[in-house]
Amino acid sequence: MLERIFNFGMRYIIFTISFLLFGFTKSSSQNLSSDQAAALSRAYQDKALWFREMPHFNRDSTVFYFDRAVLLLQNSEPFQYELLADLYRDITDRANRSHNFIVVDSLAPIGWSYYEKIPESKKDKVLGYDLLINWALIKIIRGEPKAGLELFINAQDLLEDDPRPEIQLKLLKNKGRFYYQYGLPEEEEIGVKYLKESIEGYENSEYAERTEALVLAYKLLAYHYLFEKPDSTDYYMNQFAELLPEITNPFHHTWFSYNMGDILVEKEQYAEAKPYLFKSIRLLEEYNLTTIDIYQFAHYLLSNAAEAEGNFDQAIEYCEIAKNASIEIETKSNTAYFMEKLSTLYALKEDYKTALEYYKEFSEINNIIEVERNERSLRENELEANVLKQDQELVANQQKQIIYIAALTIGGLLLVLLYRNYRLKKRSNQTLEALNGELANKNELLDKRNAENELLLKEIHHRVKNNLEMVKSLIALQSAQIDDPATKDAMIASQNRVQSMGIIHQKLYQGTNLGSIEMKDYFLNLSEGILDSFNAEERVKIEFAMDNLDLDVDTAVPIGLIVNELLTNALKYAFPKNEQGTIHISLAKTANNNLKLKVDDNGVGKVVGIAPKGTGFGSQLVQLLTQQLNGQMKEHSNQGTHIEFDFLLKKSA
């Protein structure tokens, strides 16, 4: 009792200080410099983190100081987006659970919006990754796997090329965590594999997040093997126990004690289980965490132990506490579960009246859950009206014990018969609902598979682009060691050809459409690279007289190589002695849905009677690619060189 009064008093003091400091922070922050506001906000943030740890853990104080830190920065100018994003990373960290799932889901996009406003040159990709991972895991917990997968993919894209060992280990840990919680058996097995690999890395490291990462992996693996391989569960629980002295997060301590109790109750070792369950309850009450569902189920396990020992009164007492804790935080499914258990316990005591009352309450709550789950309305049926009427008759005849028991028995039988009749009438609807649910599950599975395939295809294009970049670099390295000008020119031309293909794969994995390329943007990137290779940015201008046009990969690659050859040829021969000039490129669909490509320059053109310069390989390549696209090429020289192609596109089957 004294402890509860003390906790209430502490919360009242914190509330009062919060009210006073709210006005102070809002007014005084206007008078602080940006450096002073940042320093004070950091102090508030450190204090909030300090209150997350045992033995001084206090959720109210943590939330209070986080709110002060955020408010201070929001009222300080200029806005310090990096500090705000860093604050929200701590606030949305699920390992510490300062807020419930719904609140965290609403705060996560705010933190991400602050990160997006940080100038690109100052963005810390690890910070962005952590914000997205926090958000993705909340989406998975809240039953939104598709949204969670999209956030997870975006997070992976930020750090996948970071070579630092600690970053790669972080990616491995979170991949294991995400896949395990994703919801499908195949993904769970993949998650287990990643979690085991992360354990090997963290056990041999000294990284700051080592303990938290190992605790997370041990917890998930202990759950995974609970029924299939109890020995493995015992192993991971023992590993967890060795870390307990290093752990200052009370959630981990309460989970460990509760889970040990759960395992021992499952083994019917009730005497050994009780100390763990009592310790879990004591920690939850000490740190004002009785709204965590573990608090309910720890009492429920104690109820099971008392029932097994034949102490029904004590079993009922523990189950009542579990029920009341569930009602307090409105976890309806848990409440219904405990109501049904209480009905069974009173029946074992042969108190059938109370048993029936609890069964009625269980039925009512269960009906409400069904309404919410299926998004449809169910009204009170005739059965409930009959039971209510029967209860009124029993109250009027309390002195007639025999009649009372007989009526109660008849009422129970009537309840069973009417319920059975109700279930038979609803059987056809339930069958239809089951089929609809199966279809929804298959559609959800298809969405997941499509998203995974898209991620894999992006990864393939990314690797192809990287390999082409490596080929280009090898050619450049080789050409640097060659003195012969003709050979060096040939090597540079090869580099440009490889680059033209690499740009296409880069556009594919960076874009939203994996099946097509926007050609105007592609030509722009291609021309910039070629101008740079000839050091001609200042004297030659390339203009694009075309609208945006999307083409499939099989068409875009040969057209890109053709344009690459024509640009290379123009830069080498059309403007001798560093003359200035202009090259025009256009690509458009014609009325009959074919393609017309034009490449013009205002250079010296070709002189009749003089053999073309070069090896002729480029011209042969252009001719072969034109034939591949069922095209025709026209060329004439009049105030420069003008080349025109007509490509006959194949009709889709």
XYZ file of C-alpha atoms in Angstrom, residues 316 319-320 336-362:
30
model
C -9.599 -18.278 -8.784
C -7.202 -15.665 -12.416
C -9.338 -12.739 -11.125
C -12.494 -13.557 -22.686
C -9.778 -16.167 -22.190
C -9.637 -15.499 -18.441
C -13.455 -15.438 -18.147
C -13.657 -18.895 -19.679
C -10.960 -20.127 -17.284
C -12.863 -18.713 -14.274
C -16.014 -20.468 -15.455
C -14.112 -23.764 -15.480
C -12.594 -23.153 -12.030
C -15.977 -22.388 -10.417
C -17.434 -25.479 -12.056
C -14.621 -27.537 -10.487
C -15.646 -26.022 -7.129
C -19.236 -27.121 -7.922
C -20.361 -23.481 -7.782
C -22.424 -23.793 -10.952
C -24.267 -20.491 -10.600
C -21.048 -18.452 -10.623
C -19.642 -20.714 -13.333
C -22.635 -19.957 -15.537
C -22.322 -16.224 -14.872
C -18.697 -16.228 -15.986
C -19.537 -18.341 -18.999
C -22.182 -15.801 -19.949
C -19.658 -12.964 -19.623
C -17.174 -14.951 -21.682
